[in-house]
Short mmCIF file of C-alpha atoms and ligand atoms in Angstrom, two decimals:
data_model
loop_
_atom_site.label_atom_id
_atom_site.label_comp_id
_atom_site.label_asym_id
_atom_site.label_seq_id
_atom_site.Cartn_x
_atom_site.Cartn_y
_atom_site.Cartn_z
CA MET A 23 62.42 -111.61 212.25
CA ILE A 24 63.09 -111.52 208.54
CA ASP A 25 65.80 -113.78 207.17
CA LEU A 26 68.00 -111.76 204.82
CA SER A 27 70.43 -114.64 204.20
CA ASP A 28 69.31 -115.51 200.65
CA LEU A 29 69.33 -111.92 199.42
CA CYS A 30 72.42 -110.84 201.34
CA GLY A 31 74.62 -113.93 201.11
CA LEU A 32 75.44 -113.71 204.82
CA PRO A 33 73.51 -115.37 207.68
CA ILE A 34 71.68 -112.26 208.89
CA LEU A 35 68.24 -111.68 210.41
CA PHE A 36 66.40 -108.35 210.52
CA ASP A 37 63.60 -107.22 212.84
CA PRO A 38 61.66 -104.40 211.10
CA GLU A 39 59.92 -103.49 214.38
CA THR A 40 63.09 -102.83 216.40
CA TYR A 41 65.52 -102.27 213.47
CA GLU A 42 67.78 -104.90 215.00
CA LEU A 43 70.18 -106.79 212.75
CA ARG A 44 71.39 -110.11 214.13
CA SER A 45 73.59 -113.01 213.13
CA ALA A 46 71.80 -116.27 212.28
CA LYS A 47 74.99 -118.26 212.65
CA PRO A 48 76.08 -119.48 216.10
CA GLY A 49 79.60 -118.37 216.91
CA TRP A 50 79.61 -115.50 214.43
CA ASP A 51 78.55 -111.97 215.37
CA LEU A 52 78.04 -108.71 213.58
CA PRO A 53 80.34 -105.83 214.54
CA ASP A 54 78.89 -103.15 216.85
CA ALA A 55 76.83 -100.60 214.96
CA GLY A 56 77.81 -96.97 214.60
CA ILE A 57 74.88 -94.55 214.71
CA ARG A 58 73.89 -91.33 212.99
CA THR A 59 71.73 -89.14 215.22
CA LEU A 60 69.12 -86.56 214.30
CA ASP A 61 71.32 -83.82 215.79
CA GLU A 62 74.20 -84.86 213.53
CA MET A 63 71.83 -84.74 210.56
CA ARG A 64 70.36 -81.28 211.26
CA PRO A 65 72.96 -79.34 209.20
CA VAL A 66 71.87 -81.12 206.00
CA LEU A 67 68.09 -80.97 206.51
CA MET A 68 65.64 -78.66 204.80
CA ASP A 69 64.08 -78.03 208.24
CA PRO A 70 66.98 -78.28 210.73
CA ASP A 71 64.58 -77.73 213.67
CA CYS A 72 62.26 -80.64 212.85
CA ASP A 73 61.21 -83.23 215.42
CA GLY A 74 62.15 -86.85 215.01
CA PRO A 75 63.65 -89.92 216.63
CA GLU A 76 67.11 -89.60 218.17
CA ILE A 77 68.75 -92.25 215.97
CA VAL A 78 68.25 -92.01 212.21
CA TYR A 79 70.38 -94.92 211.00
CA TRP A 80 72.75 -97.64 212.12
CA MET A 81 75.94 -98.56 210.26
CA TYR A 82 77.54 -102.00 210.65
CA ARG A 83 81.01 -101.53 209.18
CA ASP A 84 83.37 -104.23 207.97
CA ILE A 85 81.12 -107.28 208.13
CA CYS A 86 82.68 -110.53 206.98
CA LEU A 87 82.81 -114.20 207.76
CA PRO A 88 86.16 -115.26 209.26
CA GLU A 89 87.18 -117.03 206.05
CA HIS A 90 86.77 -113.75 204.11
CA SER A 91 88.86 -111.44 206.29
CA HIS A 92 91.51 -111.26 203.55
CA LEU A 93 89.14 -109.28 201.29
CA ARG A 94 89.83 -106.06 203.20
CA ARG A 95 93.45 -106.88 204.01
CA GLU A 96 94.55 -107.94 200.53
CA TYR A 97 92.07 -106.24 198.21
CA GLY A 98 90.97 -103.22 200.27
CA LEU A 99 87.32 -104.33 199.90
CA ARG A 100 85.06 -103.55 202.85
CA TYR A 101 81.44 -104.69 203.19
CA ASP A 102 79.03 -102.67 205.34
CA ILE A 103 75.31 -102.81 206.07
CA SER A 104 73.17 -99.81 207.02
CA VAL A 105 69.69 -99.84 208.58
CA PHE A 106 67.39 -96.80 208.21
CA ARG A 107 64.21 -95.99 210.00
CA GLY A 108 61.02 -95.47 208.04
CA ASP A 109 60.22 -91.90 209.14
CA MET A 110 60.30 -88.24 208.09
CA PHE A 111 62.38 -85.18 208.93
CA GLY A 112 59.33 -82.90 209.07
CA PRO A 113 58.32 -82.59 205.38
CA GLU A 114 61.52 -84.26 204.14
CA TYR A 115 61.99 -87.98 203.55
CA PHE A 116 64.56 -89.82 205.64
CA LYS A 117 68.00 -89.77 204.10
CA THR A 118 71.69 -90.23 204.80
CA ALA A 119 73.94 -87.27 205.49
CA GLY A 120 75.51 -87.30 202.01
CA HIS A 121 79.19 -87.08 201.21
CA TYR A 122 81.82 -87.02 198.50
CA HIS A 123 84.74 -89.38 198.11
CA PRO A 124 88.20 -87.83 197.67
CA TYR A 125 90.36 -88.22 194.57
CA ILE A 126 92.39 -91.42 194.41
CA HIS A 127 95.54 -89.49 193.50
CA TRP A 128 96.23 -85.92 192.38
CA LYS A 129 97.41 -87.29 189.05
CA TYR A 130 94.07 -89.05 188.51
CA PRO A 131 91.19 -86.64 189.06
CA ILE A 132 88.69 -89.37 189.78
CA SER A 133 87.40 -90.50 193.14
CA TRP A 134 86.60 -93.98 194.43
CA PRO A 135 83.23 -95.45 193.44
CA GLU A 136 80.99 -97.52 195.70
CA VAL A 137 78.26 -100.08 195.12
CA TYR A 138 75.03 -100.46 197.09
CA GLU A 139 72.60 -103.36 197.27
CA VAL A 140 69.10 -103.07 198.71
CA LEU A 141 68.29 -105.88 201.15
CA TYR A 142 64.93 -104.72 202.57
CA GLY A 143 62.56 -101.85 201.73
CA GLU A 144 63.30 -99.45 198.90
CA ALA A 145 65.86 -96.75 198.22
CA ILE A 146 66.30 -93.69 196.07
CA TYR A 147 69.98 -93.07 195.41
CA VAL A 148 70.83 -89.46 194.68
CA LEU A 149 74.03 -88.68 192.78
CA GLN A 150 75.38 -85.15 192.66
CA TYR A 151 78.34 -84.00 190.58
CA VAL A 152 79.87 -80.59 191.29
CA ASP A 153 82.80 -78.73 189.72
CA ASP A 154 84.81 -78.83 192.95
CA ILE A 155 83.80 -80.76 196.06
CA TYR A 156 85.82 -78.39 198.29
CA LYS A 157 84.18 -75.15 197.12
CA ASP A 158 81.69 -73.48 199.39
CA PRO A 159 78.08 -73.37 198.15
CA TYR A 160 78.27 -69.74 197.04
CA TYR A 161 80.80 -70.66 194.36
CA VAL A 162 80.13 -74.31 193.65
CA GLU A 163 78.39 -75.27 190.43
CA VAL A 164 76.25 -78.39 190.31
CA LYS A 165 76.92 -80.07 186.97
CA ASP A 166 74.67 -83.09 187.22
CA PHE A 167 71.98 -84.58 189.47
CA ILE A 168 70.84 -88.17 188.94
CA ILE A 169 68.31 -90.26 190.88
CA VAL A 170 68.05 -94.06 190.86
CA HIS A 171 65.18 -96.07 192.40
CA ALA A 172 66.09 -99.52 193.71
CA LYS A 173 64.24 -102.49 195.20
CA PRO A 174 65.54 -105.51 197.13
CA GLY A 175 68.23 -107.44 195.27
CA ARG A 176 69.21 -104.50 193.05
CA GLN A 177 72.78 -103.21 193.11
CA VAL A 178 73.46 -99.57 192.20
CA VAL A 179 76.91 -98.15 191.49
CA MET A 180 77.88 -94.70 192.77
CA PRO A 181 80.26 -93.64 189.96
CA PRO A 182 83.55 -91.83 190.64
CA ASN A 183 83.24 -88.08 191.32
CA TYR A 184 79.55 -88.24 192.20
CA GLY A 185 78.60 -87.47 195.79
CA HIS A 186 75.73 -89.59 197.06
CA VAL A 187 72.76 -89.58 199.39
CA THR A 188 70.36 -92.45 200.09
CA ILE A 189 66.67 -91.64 200.62
CA ASN A 190 64.12 -93.96 202.19
CA PRO A 191 60.97 -93.19 200.14
CA ASN A 192 58.66 -95.17 202.49
CA PRO A 193 58.02 -93.35 205.78
CA GLY A 194 56.34 -96.43 207.27
CA ARG A 195 58.99 -98.94 206.28
CA PRO A 196 62.66 -99.38 207.15
CA LEU A 197 65.41 -99.73 204.58
CA VAL A 198 68.35 -102.11 204.87
CA MET A 199 71.18 -101.86 202.38
CA ALA A 200 74.71 -103.15 201.93
CA ASN A 201 77.74 -101.70 200.22
CA TRP A 202 81.16 -102.73 198.97
CA VAL A 203 83.57 -99.85 199.21
CA CYS A 204 87.33 -99.37 199.19
CA ASP A 205 88.75 -99.15 202.71
CA TRP A 206 91.58 -96.77 201.76
CA PHE A 207 89.91 -93.37 202.18
CA LYS A 208 87.66 -91.22 204.35
CA SER A 209 84.55 -89.55 202.95
CA TYR A 210 84.20 -85.76 202.86
CA TYR A 211 81.07 -84.25 204.46
CA GLN A 212 81.88 -80.61 205.10
CA SER A 213 80.76 -78.98 201.86
CA VAL A 214 77.45 -80.87 201.99
CA GLU A 215 76.84 -79.45 205.47
CA GLN A 216 77.80 -75.93 204.36
CA ALA A 217 75.28 -76.23 201.54
CA ARG A 218 72.57 -77.68 203.83
CA GLY A 219 72.37 -80.92 201.87
CA TYR A 220 72.31 -81.60 198.16
CA CYS A 221 70.74 -79.29 195.59
CA TYR A 222 67.26 -80.88 195.67
CA TYR A 223 65.29 -82.10 198.69
CA ARG A 224 62.80 -84.96 198.50
CA VAL A 225 59.68 -83.80 200.35
CA GLN A 226 55.96 -84.51 200.73
CA ASP A 227 53.58 -81.87 199.43
CA GLU A 228 50.31 -80.92 201.20
CA THR A 229 48.55 -83.96 199.72
CA GLY A 230 51.28 -86.36 200.84
CA ALA A 231 52.68 -86.84 197.34
CA PRO A 232 56.48 -86.84 196.93
CA LYS A 233 58.23 -84.09 195.01
CA TRP A 234 61.69 -82.56 194.57
CA VAL A 235 62.27 -79.00 195.71
CA PRO A 236 65.40 -76.95 194.97
CA ASN A 237 67.81 -76.09 197.76
CA PRO A 238 68.12 -72.28 197.57
CA VAL A 239 71.61 -72.28 199.11
CA TYR A 240 73.11 -73.41 195.79
CA LYS A 241 73.80 -71.16 192.85
CA GLN A 242 70.73 -71.21 190.59
CA PRO A 243 69.66 -72.36 188.05
CA LEU A 244 70.20 -75.96 189.02
CA PRO A 245 70.61 -78.78 186.50
CA ALA A 246 67.48 -80.71 185.56
CA ILE A 247 66.97 -83.95 187.47
CA ARG A 248 67.96 -86.99 185.42
CA GLU A 249 66.62 -90.43 186.25
CA ALA A 250 68.62 -93.60 185.70
CA GLN A 251 67.84 -97.28 185.91
CA ALA A 252 70.47 -99.60 187.36
CA VAL A 253 71.03 -102.74 185.28
CA ASP A 254 73.06 -105.94 185.44
CA VAL A 255 76.72 -105.69 184.41
CA GLU A 256 78.33 -109.09 184.70
CA ALA A 257 81.80 -107.60 184.09
CA LEU A 258 81.43 -105.67 187.38
CA GLY A 259 80.05 -108.73 189.20
CA LEU A 260 76.60 -107.13 189.54
CA VAL A 261 73.44 -109.13 188.78
CA GLU A 262 70.10 -108.35 190.42
CA GLY A 263 69.15 -110.87 193.11
CA ARG A 264 72.60 -112.45 193.21
CA PRO A 265 74.17 -111.43 196.53
CA MET A 266 77.20 -109.25 195.86
CA TYR A 267 78.74 -110.29 199.18
CA ARG A 268 79.05 -113.90 198.11
CA TRP A 269 79.99 -113.11 194.51
CA CYS A 270 82.82 -110.82 195.64
CA ALA A 271 84.02 -113.29 198.28
CA ASP A 272 84.23 -115.98 195.59
CA ASN A 273 85.65 -113.67 192.87
CA PRO A 274 87.52 -110.80 194.57
CA GLY A 275 89.52 -110.01 191.43
CA LEU A 276 86.26 -109.19 189.64
CA PHE A 277 85.62 -106.38 192.13
CA GLU A 278 88.97 -104.70 191.57
CA TRP A 279 87.10 -101.74 190.04
CA VAL A 280 85.87 -100.74 193.53
CA CYS A 281 89.42 -99.80 194.60
CA ARG A 282 90.95 -99.16 191.16
CA PRO A 283 88.22 -97.76 188.91
CA GLN A 284 90.59 -96.08 186.41
CA GLY A 285 90.30 -98.77 183.72
CA HIS A 286 86.62 -99.54 184.33
CA LEU A 287 84.79 -96.24 183.82
CA ASP A 288 82.88 -97.44 180.74
CA LYS A 289 81.55 -100.47 182.57
CA ILE A 290 80.69 -98.41 185.63
CA TRP A 291 78.57 -96.02 183.55
CA GLU A 292 76.99 -98.92 181.70
CA GLN A 293 75.37 -99.89 185.00
CA LEU A 294 73.33 -96.67 185.04
CA GLN A 295 70.98 -96.34 182.07
CA ILE A 296 69.86 -92.73 181.89
CA ARG A 297 66.11 -92.58 181.17
CA GLN A 298 65.55 -88.84 180.80
FE1 FE2 B 28 80.13 -93.18 199.83
#
C-alpha cells in the first residue's frame, strides 16, 4: 500500500497491484467507485476492436471529510479521484473517454474549467478546442490542440472551452489523479464519440516509442500540436506539491474561479505556459 496522504491532503492509501483506493482513517470511508469499461470506451478508440481488461478506470466522486461537506453545498466545489490502469488499447495508450463542458450561460460563451492534480504515476493532459462542441466531425473545425505532461504533485488547469482527455503514458504503471470541478453541470461526450476520440491519438510505433497520429475522421489539416508546461499560480490556489484538497478546504473563496471563471481567465491561462 502506498500512502497518498501527504500528496493528496486526505487520508488515502493506494495499492498499485490491485488499483484499490482505501481510507486510512477509521470511521471515514471513500464513496463507492463508478467504473468506465472497455466496451464503453470502444467508440473513442483508434482500434475499437482491441483486446484489454474489462475495467479501464475507477472514479470516486465527491470525496470529502465530514467537516468539508459544505464545499459542494455552498460553493459548488466537488473533489473526485480517478484511478487508471497501466495498460494499452492495442497500439494506443490508456486514456479517458474525453468530453467537453457546456457553456455556463448562453450570455457567456465560456464553459466551466476544471483542475487536475497527479497523485501517483504520470499523466498527459490533452486539451482540444473546437469551433462548436455540438457539431458533428464532418463540419467541426479543431482550432487548437495542447498537451501538458504532469508528475505527482503537479496541478493542471483545463481552461474554459477546451475539451480534455487524460492519457496514462506508462503502460506498466497506474495513474491516480484528483480534480476539483464545479458540481453544477454535466459533461458532454457525444461529439467525441462521433469523432472517434480527439484529433490526435497517442500510440506506440513498431519500436515501442510513443508518437501522435492524426485521427482521419476530423476535417484536415489539423492544427499543430502545442505543448504547455503547467506552473504555480498562487492566485488560483495552485502550487506544486501543496495538496489542492487541503488548500481549497481551508480557502474555499480562493477557488471561486472553478465555478465562476469569468473574471479569472488571465490567471487561468497563466497556469499553462506554452512552450512551442
Ligand atoms: Fe472535465
